[in-house]
Tab-separated table of C-alpha atoms and ligand atoms in Angstrom:
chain	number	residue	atom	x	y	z
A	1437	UNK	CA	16.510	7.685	-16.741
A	1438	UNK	CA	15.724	7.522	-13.053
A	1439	UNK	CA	14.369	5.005	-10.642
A	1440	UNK	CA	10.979	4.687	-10.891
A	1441	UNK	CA	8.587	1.656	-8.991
A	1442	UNK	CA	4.828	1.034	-9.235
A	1443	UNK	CA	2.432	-2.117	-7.731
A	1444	UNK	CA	4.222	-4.429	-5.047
A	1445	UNK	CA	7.631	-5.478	-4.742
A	1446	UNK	CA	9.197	-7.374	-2.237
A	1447	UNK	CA	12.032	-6.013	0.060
A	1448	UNK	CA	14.773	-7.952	-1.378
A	1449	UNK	CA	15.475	-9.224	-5.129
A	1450	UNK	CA	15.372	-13.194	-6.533
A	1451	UNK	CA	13.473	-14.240	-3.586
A	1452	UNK	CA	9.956	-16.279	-3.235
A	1453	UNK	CA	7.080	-13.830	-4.186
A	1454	UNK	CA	3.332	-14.840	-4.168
A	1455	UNK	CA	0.661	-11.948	-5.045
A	1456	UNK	CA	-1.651	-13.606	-2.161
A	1457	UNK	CA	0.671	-15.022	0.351
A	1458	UNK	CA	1.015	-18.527	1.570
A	1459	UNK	CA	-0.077	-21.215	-1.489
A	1460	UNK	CA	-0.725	-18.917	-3.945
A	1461	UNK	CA	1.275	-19.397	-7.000
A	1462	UNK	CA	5.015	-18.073	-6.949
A	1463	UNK	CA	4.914	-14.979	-9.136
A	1464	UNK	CA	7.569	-14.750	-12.021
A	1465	UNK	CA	10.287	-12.465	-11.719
A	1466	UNK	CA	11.414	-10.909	-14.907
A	1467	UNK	CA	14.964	-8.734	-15.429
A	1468	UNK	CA	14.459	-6.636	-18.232
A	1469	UNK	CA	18.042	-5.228	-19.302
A	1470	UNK	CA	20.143	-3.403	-21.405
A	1471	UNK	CA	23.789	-4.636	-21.938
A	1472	UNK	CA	23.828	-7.700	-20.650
A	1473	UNK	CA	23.631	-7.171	-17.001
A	1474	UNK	CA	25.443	-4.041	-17.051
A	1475	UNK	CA	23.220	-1.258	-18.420
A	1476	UNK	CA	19.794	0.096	-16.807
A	1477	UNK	CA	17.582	-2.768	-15.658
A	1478	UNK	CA	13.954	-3.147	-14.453
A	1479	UNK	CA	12.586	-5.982	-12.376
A	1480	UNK	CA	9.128	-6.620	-13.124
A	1481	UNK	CA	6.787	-9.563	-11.118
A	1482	UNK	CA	4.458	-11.282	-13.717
A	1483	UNK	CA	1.591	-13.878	-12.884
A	1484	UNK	CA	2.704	-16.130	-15.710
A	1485	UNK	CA	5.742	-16.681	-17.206
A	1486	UNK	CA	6.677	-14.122	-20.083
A	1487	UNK	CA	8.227	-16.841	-22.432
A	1488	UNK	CA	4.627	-18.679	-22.244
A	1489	UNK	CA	3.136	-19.319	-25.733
A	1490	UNK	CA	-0.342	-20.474	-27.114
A	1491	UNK	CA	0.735	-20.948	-30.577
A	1492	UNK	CA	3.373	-19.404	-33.116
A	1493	UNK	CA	2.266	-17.493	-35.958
A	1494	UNK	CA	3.992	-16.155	-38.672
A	1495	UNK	CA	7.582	-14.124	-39.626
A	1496	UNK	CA	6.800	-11.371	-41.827
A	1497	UNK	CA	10.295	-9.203	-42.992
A	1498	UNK	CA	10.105	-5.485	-43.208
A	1499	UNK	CA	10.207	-4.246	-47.138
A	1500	UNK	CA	11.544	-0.973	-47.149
A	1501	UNK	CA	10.610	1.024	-50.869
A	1502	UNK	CA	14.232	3.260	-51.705
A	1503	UNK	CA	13.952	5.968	-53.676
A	1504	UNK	CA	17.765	6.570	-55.013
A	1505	UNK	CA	17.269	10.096	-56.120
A	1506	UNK	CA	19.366	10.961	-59.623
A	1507	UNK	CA	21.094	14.127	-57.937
A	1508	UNK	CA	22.410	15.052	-54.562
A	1509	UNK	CA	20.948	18.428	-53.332
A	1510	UNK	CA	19.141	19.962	-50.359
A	1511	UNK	CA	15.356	18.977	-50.294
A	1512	UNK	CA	12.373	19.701	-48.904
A	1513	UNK	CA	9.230	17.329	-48.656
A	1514	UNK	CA	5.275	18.266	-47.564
A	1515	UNK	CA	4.065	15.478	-44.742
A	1516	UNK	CA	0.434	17.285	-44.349
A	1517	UNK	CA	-0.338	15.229	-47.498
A	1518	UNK	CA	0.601	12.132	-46.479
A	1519	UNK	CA	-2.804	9.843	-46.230
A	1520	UNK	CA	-4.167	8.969	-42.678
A	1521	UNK	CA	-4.740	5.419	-42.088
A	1522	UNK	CA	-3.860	2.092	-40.283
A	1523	UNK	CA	-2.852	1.699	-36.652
A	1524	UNK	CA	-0.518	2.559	-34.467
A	1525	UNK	CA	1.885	0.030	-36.296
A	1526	UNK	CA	0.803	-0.506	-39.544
A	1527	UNK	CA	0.469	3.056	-40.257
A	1528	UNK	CA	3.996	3.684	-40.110
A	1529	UNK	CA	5.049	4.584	-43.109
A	1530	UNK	CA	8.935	5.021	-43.405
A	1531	UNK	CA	10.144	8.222	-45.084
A	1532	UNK	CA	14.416	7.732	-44.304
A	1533	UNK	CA	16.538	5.610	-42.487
A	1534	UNK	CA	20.177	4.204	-42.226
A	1535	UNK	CA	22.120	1.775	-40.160
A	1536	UNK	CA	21.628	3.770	-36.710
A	1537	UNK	CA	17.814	5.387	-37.262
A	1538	UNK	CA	14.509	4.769	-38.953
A	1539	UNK	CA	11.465	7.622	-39.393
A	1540	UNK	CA	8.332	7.048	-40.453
A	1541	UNK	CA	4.977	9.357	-40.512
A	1542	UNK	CA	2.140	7.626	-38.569
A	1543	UNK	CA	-1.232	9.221	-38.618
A	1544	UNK	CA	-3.110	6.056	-37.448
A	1545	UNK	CA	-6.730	6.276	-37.713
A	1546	UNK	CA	-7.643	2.731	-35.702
A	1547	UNK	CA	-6.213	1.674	-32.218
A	1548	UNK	CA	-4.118	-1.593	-32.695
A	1549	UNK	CA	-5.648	-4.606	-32.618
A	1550	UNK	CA	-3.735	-6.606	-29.885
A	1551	UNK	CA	0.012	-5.762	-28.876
A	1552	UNK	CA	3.199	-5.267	-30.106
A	1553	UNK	CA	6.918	-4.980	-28.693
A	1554	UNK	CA	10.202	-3.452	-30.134
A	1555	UNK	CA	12.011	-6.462	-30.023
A	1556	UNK	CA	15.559	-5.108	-31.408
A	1557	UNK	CA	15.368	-1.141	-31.281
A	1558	UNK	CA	13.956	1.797	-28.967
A	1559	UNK	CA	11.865	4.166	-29.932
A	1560	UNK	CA	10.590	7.659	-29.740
A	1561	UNK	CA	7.316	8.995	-31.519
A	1562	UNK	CA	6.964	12.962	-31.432
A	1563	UNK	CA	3.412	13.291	-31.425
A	1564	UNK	CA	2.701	16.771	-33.767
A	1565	UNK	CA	-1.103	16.421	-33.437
A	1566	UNK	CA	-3.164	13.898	-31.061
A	1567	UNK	CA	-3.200	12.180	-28.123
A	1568	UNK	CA	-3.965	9.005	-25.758
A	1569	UNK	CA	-2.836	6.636	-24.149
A	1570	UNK	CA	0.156	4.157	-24.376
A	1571	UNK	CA	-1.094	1.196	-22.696
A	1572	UNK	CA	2.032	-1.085	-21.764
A	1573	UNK	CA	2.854	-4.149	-19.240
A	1574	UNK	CA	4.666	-1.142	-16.739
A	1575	UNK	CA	1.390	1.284	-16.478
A	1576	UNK	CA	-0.769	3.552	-18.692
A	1577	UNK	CA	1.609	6.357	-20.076
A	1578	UNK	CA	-0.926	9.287	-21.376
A	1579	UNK	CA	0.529	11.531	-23.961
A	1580	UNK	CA	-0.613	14.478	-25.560
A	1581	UNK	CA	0.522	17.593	-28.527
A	1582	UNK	CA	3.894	17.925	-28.349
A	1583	UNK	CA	5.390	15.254	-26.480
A	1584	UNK	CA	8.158	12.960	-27.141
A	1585	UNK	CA	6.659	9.626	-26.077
A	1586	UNK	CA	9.930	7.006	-25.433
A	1587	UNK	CA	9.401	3.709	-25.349
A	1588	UNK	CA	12.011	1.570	-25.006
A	1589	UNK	CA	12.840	-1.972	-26.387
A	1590	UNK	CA	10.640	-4.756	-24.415
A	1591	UNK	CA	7.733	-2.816	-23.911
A	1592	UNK	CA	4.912	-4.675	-24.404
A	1593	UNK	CA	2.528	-2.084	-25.465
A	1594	UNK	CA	-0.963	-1.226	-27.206
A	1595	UNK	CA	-2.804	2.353	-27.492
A	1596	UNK	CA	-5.490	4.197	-26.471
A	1597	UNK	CA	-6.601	6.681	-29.232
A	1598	UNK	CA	-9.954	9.021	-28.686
A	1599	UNK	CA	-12.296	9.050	-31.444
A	1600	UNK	CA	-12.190	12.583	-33.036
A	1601	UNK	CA	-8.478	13.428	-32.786
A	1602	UNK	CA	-6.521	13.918	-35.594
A	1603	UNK	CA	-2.946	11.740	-34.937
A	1604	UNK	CA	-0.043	12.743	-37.037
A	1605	UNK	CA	3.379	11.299	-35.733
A	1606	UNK	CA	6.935	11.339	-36.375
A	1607	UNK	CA	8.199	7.887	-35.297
A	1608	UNK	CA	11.706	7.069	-34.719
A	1609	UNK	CA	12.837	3.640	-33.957
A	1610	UNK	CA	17.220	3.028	-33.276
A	1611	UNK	CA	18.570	0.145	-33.080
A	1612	UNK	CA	20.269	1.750	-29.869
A	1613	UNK	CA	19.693	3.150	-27.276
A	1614	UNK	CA	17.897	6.511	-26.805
A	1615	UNK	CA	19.130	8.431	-24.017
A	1616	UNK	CA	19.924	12.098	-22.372
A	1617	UNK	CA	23.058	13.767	-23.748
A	1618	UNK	CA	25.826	13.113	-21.302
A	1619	UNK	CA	26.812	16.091	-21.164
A	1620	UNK	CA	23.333	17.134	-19.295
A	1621	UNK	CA	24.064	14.589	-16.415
A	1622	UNK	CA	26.403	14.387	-13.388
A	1623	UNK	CA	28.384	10.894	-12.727
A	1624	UNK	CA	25.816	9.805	-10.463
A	1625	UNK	CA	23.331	10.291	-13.427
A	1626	UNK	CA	21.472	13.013	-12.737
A	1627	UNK	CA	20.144	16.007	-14.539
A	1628	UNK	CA	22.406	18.818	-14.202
A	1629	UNK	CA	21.129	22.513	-13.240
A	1630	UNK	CA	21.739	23.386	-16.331
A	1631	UNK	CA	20.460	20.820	-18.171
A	1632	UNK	CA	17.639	22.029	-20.306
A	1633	UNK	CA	15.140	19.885	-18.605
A	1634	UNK	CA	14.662	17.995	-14.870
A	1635	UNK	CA	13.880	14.826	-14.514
A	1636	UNK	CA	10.330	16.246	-13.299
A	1637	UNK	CA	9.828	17.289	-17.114
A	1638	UNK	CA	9.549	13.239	-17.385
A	1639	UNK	CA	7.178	11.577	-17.171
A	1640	UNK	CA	6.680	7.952	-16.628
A	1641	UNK	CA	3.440	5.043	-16.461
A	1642	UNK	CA	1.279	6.683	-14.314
A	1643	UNK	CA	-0.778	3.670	-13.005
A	1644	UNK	CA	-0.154	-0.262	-13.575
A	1645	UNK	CA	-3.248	-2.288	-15.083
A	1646	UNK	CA	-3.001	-6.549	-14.136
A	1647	UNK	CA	-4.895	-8.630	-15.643
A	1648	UNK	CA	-5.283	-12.295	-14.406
A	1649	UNK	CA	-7.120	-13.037	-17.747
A	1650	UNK	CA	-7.143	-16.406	-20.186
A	1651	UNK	CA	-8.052	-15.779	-23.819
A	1652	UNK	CA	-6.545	-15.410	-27.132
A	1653	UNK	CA	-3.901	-12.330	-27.218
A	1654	UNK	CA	-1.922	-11.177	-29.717
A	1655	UNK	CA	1.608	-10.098	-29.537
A	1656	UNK	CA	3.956	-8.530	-32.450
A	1657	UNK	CA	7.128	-8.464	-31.739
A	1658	UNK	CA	9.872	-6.530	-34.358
A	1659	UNK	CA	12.815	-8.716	-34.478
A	1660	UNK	CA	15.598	-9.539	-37.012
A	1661	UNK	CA	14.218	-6.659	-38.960
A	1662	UNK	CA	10.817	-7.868	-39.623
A	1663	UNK	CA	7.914	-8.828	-37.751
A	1664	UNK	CA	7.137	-12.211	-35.420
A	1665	UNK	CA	3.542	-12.912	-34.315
A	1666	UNK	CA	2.726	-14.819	-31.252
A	1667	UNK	CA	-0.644	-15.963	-29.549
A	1668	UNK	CA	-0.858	-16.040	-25.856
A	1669	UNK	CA	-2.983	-17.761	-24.023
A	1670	UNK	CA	-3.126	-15.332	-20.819
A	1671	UNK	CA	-2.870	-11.779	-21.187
A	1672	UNK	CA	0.468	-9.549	-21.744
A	1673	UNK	CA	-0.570	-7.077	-18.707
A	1674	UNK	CA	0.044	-9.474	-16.226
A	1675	UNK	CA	2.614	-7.396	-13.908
A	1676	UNK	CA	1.695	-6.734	-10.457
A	1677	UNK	CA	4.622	-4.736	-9.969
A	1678	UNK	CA	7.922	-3.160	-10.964
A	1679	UNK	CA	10.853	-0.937	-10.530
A	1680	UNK	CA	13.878	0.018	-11.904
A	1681	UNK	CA	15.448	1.952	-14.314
A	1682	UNK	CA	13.549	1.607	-17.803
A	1683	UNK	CA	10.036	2.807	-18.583
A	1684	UNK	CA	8.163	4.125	-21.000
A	1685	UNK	CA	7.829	8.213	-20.542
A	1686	UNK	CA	6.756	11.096	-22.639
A	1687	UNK	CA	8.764	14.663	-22.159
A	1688	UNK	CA	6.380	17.395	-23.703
A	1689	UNK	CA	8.769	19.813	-26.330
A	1690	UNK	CA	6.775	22.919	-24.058
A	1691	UNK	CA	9.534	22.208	-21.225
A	1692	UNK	CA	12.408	21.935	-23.011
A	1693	UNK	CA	14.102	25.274	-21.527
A	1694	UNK	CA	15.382	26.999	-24.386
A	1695	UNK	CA	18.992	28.404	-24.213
A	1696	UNK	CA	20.406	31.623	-26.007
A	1697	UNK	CA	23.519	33.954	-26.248
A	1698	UNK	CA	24.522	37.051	-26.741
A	1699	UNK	CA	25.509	35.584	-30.190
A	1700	UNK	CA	24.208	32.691	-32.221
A	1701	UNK	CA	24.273	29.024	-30.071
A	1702	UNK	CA	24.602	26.479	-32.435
A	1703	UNK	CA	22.490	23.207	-32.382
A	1704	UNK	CA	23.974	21.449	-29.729
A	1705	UNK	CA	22.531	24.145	-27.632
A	1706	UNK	CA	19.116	22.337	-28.470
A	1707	UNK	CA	19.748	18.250	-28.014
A	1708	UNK	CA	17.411	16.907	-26.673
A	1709	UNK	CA	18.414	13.088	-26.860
A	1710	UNK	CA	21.386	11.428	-28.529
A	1711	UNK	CA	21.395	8.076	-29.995
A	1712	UNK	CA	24.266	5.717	-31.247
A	1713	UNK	CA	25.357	8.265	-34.665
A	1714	UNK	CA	22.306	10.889	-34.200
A	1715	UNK	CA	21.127	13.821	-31.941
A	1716	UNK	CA	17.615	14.674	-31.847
A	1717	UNK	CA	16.897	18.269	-30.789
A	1718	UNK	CA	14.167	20.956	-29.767
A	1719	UNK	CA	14.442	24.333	-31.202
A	1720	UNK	CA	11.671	25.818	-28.593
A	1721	UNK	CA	10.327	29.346	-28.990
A	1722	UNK	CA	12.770	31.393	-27.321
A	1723	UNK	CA	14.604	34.938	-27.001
A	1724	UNK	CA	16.986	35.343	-29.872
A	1725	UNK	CA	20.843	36.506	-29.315
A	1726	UNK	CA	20.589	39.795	-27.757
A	1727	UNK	CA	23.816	42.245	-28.722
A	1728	UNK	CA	22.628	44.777	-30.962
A	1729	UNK	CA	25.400	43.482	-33.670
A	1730	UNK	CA	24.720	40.127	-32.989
A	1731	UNK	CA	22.759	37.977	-36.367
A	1732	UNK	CA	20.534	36.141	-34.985
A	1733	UNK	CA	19.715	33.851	-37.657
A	1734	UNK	CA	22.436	30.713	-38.274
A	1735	UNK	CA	25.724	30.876	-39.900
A	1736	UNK	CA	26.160	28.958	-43.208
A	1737	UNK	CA	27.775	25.750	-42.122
A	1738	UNK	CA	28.607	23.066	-44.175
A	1739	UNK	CA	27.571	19.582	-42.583
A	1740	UNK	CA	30.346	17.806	-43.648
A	1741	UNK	CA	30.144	15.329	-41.598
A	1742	UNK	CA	26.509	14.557	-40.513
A	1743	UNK	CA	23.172	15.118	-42.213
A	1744	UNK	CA	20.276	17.361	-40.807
A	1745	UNK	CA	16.907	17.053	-40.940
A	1746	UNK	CA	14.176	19.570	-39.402
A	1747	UNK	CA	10.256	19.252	-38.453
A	1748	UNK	CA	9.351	22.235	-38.344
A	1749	UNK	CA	6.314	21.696	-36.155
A	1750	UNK	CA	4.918	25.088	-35.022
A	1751	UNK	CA	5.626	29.082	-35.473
A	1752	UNK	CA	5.974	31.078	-37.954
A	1753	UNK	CA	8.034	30.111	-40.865
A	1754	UNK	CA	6.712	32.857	-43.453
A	1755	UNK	CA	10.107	33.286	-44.358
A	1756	UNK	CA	11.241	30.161	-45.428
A	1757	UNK	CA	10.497	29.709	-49.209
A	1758	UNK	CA	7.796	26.953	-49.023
A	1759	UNK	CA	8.112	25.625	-45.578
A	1760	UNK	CA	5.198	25.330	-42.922
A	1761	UNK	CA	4.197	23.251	-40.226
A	1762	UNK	CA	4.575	19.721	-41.178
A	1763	UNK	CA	7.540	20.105	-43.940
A	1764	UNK	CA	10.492	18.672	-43.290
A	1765	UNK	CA	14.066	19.907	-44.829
A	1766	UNK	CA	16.726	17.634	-45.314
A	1767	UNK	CA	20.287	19.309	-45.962
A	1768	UNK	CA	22.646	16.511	-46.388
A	1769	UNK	CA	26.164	16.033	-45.509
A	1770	UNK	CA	28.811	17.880	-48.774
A	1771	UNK	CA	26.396	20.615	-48.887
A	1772	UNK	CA	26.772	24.259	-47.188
A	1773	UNK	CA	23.605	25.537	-45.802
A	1774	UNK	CA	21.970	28.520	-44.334
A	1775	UNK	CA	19.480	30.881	-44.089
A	1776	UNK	CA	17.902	31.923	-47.531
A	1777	UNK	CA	18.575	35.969	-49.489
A	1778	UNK	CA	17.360	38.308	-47.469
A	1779	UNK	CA	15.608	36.680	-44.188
A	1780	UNK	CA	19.234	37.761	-42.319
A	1781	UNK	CA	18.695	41.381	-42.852
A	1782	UNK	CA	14.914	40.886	-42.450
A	1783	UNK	CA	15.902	38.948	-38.681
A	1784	UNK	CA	18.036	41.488	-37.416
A	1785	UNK	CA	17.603	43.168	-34.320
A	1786	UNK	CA	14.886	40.687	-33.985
A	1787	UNK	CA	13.990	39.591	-30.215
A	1788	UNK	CA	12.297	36.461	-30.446
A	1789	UNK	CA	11.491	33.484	-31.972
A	1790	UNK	CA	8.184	31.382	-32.351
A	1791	UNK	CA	9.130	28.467	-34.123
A	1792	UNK	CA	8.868	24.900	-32.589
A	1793	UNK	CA	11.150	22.549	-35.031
A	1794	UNK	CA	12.374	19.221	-34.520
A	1795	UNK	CA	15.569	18.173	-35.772
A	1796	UNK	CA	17.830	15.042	-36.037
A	1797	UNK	CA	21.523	15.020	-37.073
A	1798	UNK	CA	22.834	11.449	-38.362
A	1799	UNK	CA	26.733	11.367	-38.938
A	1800	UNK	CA	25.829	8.781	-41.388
A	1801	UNK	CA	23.879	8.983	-44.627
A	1802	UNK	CA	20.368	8.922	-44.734
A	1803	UNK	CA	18.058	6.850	-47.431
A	1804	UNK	CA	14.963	7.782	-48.368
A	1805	UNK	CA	11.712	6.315	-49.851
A	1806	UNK	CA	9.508	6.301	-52.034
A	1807	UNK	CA	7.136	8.356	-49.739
A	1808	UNK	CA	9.692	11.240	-49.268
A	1809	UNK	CA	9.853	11.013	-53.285
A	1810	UNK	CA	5.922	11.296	-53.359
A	1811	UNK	CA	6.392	14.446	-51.469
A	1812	UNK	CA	9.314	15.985	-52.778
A	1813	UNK	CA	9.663	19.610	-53.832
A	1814	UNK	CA	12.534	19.840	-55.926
A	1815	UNK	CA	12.340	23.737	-56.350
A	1816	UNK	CA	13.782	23.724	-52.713
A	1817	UNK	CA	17.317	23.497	-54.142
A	1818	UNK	CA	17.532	26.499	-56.145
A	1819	UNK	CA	15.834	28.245	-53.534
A	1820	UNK	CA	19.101	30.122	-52.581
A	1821	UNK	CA	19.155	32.285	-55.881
A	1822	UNK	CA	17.323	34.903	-56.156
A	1823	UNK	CA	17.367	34.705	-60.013
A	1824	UNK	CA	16.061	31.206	-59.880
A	1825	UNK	CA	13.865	31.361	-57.280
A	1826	UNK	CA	10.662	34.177	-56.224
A	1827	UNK	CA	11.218	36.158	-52.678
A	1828	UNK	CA	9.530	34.439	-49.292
A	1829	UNK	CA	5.676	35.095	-49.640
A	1830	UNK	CA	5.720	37.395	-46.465
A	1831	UNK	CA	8.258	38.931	-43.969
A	1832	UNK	CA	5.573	38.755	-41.501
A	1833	UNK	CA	6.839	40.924	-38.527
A	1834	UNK	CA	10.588	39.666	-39.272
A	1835	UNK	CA	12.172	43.270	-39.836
A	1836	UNK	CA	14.389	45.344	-38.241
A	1837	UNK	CA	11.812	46.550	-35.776
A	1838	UNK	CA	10.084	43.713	-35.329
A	1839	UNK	CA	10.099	41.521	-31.801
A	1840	UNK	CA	10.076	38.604	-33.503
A	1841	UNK	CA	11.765	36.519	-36.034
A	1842	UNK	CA	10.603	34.014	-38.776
A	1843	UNK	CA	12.489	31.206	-40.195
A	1844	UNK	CA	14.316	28.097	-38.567
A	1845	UNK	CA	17.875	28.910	-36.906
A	1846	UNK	CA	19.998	26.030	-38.340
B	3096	FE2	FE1	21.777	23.520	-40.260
């Protein structure tokens, strides 16, 4: 990411701290790290020690619920149905995952009740509708519509959530590591010019909260793929200052600066972050390919290697047999894909684009669950013959004359 520091902290590393000078307590210095001592770090100064411990509580494993479908084919699930409920945790409720990624739809109805940490993965939560506050041990991190909210492994977090608004979340968690594409940064690290964000689209805690406070707090943490609860005896926000390299920080889909070409730009154009096996990506309202022969809706491609899955999270999608905001399509790897009879003629000479879709790209296969069977549409596989399958509802302004174009490019 970038450097980043909030609170007090002293000059120099590893040497005696106290948060009110001369016999007060020595503060405890905590190295928060990714590979070993060799990836990003952050040094954070806590008024306890971390590793303190009231009591142990239990190890509960994560059950995930397969669904193994009968035939391989392109599908298309509904998420707007999927119930409310639970917290910012326990309303996760996982719809695919594999070795390298997990996603889950969270529409959490009730703040959490106490704290939790990713113990063995990062993650990343698009928010599609809501808002608050992540509350974590480095700051408040507010977070709105539209924002990717990144939290990375350690965190000691809970939320904020205002009364009325309606949450509804796409929640990754990765084993990895979730970072910018390399590509996008110079050796030093930086964002590149053109990079389709700065690193002032980022952005991190905003202000630290310390609390010198004794009571009865309680911490889940994920590890060995399932969850371990902990009481502590003094409180989790105990930090009275940090800096470094890893943070929690949202980046709001509204600046990712869309790219486009005088002919089609395939996905890669859109990343957004990569992962270890996966790309996640922004396809942002934006001006479509502009030569007058140019087709500016996506080639068929065959994903022969990687499987692709798209949000499709606001515009106009009229012209996409069944598919609004809050679908998801999954086209997996063996298949050839592409845009369905008739929206390419409808798109051309088209100028422009509304749709906001998120998509991620695993090169391995994907499992679902029961909860993407629950929501499954199976007519979405014939939906490429005509004979088998009735005409998009509505063009909707995506003609030949038209300024803009409906339907999701790729
Ligand atoms: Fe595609």
């Amino acid at each position: 990411m970038r450097y980043e520091s909030l609170g007090e902290v002293p000059l120099k590393r590893h040497v005696q701290v106290r948060q009110n000078g001369a016999g007060s307590p020595l503060l405890t210095e905590e190295v928060l790290g990714y590979e070993g001592f060799s990836g990003n770090e952050t040094i954070l100064y806590h008024v306890h020690s971390p590793c303190r411990l009231d009591a142990v509580g239990d190890f509960t494993p994560i059950v995930r619920e397969e669904w193994v479908p009968d035939v391989h084919v392109h599908r298309l699930a509904d998420a707007n149905p999927v119930e409310a409920g639970g917290d910012p945790l326990s309303g996760r409720r996982l719809l695919m995952f594999n070795g390298d990624i997990e996603v889950s739809i969270c529409k959490p109805t009730t703040e959490l009740d106490g704290f939790y940490r990713n113990g063995e993965g990062d993650e990343v939560i698009y928010v599609h509708r809501g808002g608050g506050v992540l509350r974590t041990m480095f700051g408040r991190v507010p977070f709105r519509e539209k924002d990717y909210l990144v939290i990375p492994r350690g965190t000691t977090h809970t939320w904020e959530l205002p009364d009325d608004a309606e949450q509804f979340w796409v929640c990754f968690h990765t084993p990895g590591e979730i970072e910018t594409p390399n590509r996008y940064r110079n050796r030093y690290g930086q964002l590149l010019e053109h990079s389709p964000f700065s690193q002032r689209d980022f952005h991190g805690p905003l202000e630290l909260e310390t609390f010198d406070d004794t009571g009865e707090f309680h911490v889940t943490v994920r590890v060995r793929d399932g969850f371990q609860r902990y009481v502590l005896d003094r409180h989790p926000f105990d930090v009275v200052g940090w800096d470094g390299y890893v943070f929690p920080y949202t980046f709001n889909a509204d600046d990712f600066e869309p790219r486009a070409g005088r002919f089609h730009l395939p996905p890669p154009a859109h990343q957004t972050f990569q992962g270890p096996n996966f790309v996640i990506c922004t396809f942002a309202p934006r001006m479509l390919d502009w030569d007058p022969e140019a087709v500016p809706l996506p080639y068929h491609h065959s994903n022969i290697q990687s499987e692709e899955v798209m949000f499709y999270a606001d515009g106009d999608y009229a012209a996409r047999k069944g598919v609004e905001i809050g679908c998801l399509t999954l086209h997996p790897s063996g298949l050839p894909h592409g845009p369905q009879p008739g929206t390419v003629e409808k798109a051309l000479g088209a100028k422009a684009t509304s749709e906001l879709a998120v998509m991620w790209d695993t090169f391995r296969p994907l499992r679902l669950t029961t909860l993407w069977q629950a929501h499954d549409k199976p007519e979405y596989a014939l939906s490429w013959n005509p004979d088998k399958s009735p005409a998009p509802a509505s063009s909707n302004g995506a003609s030949a004359d038209s300024a803009t174009v409906t339907g999701p490019s790729a």
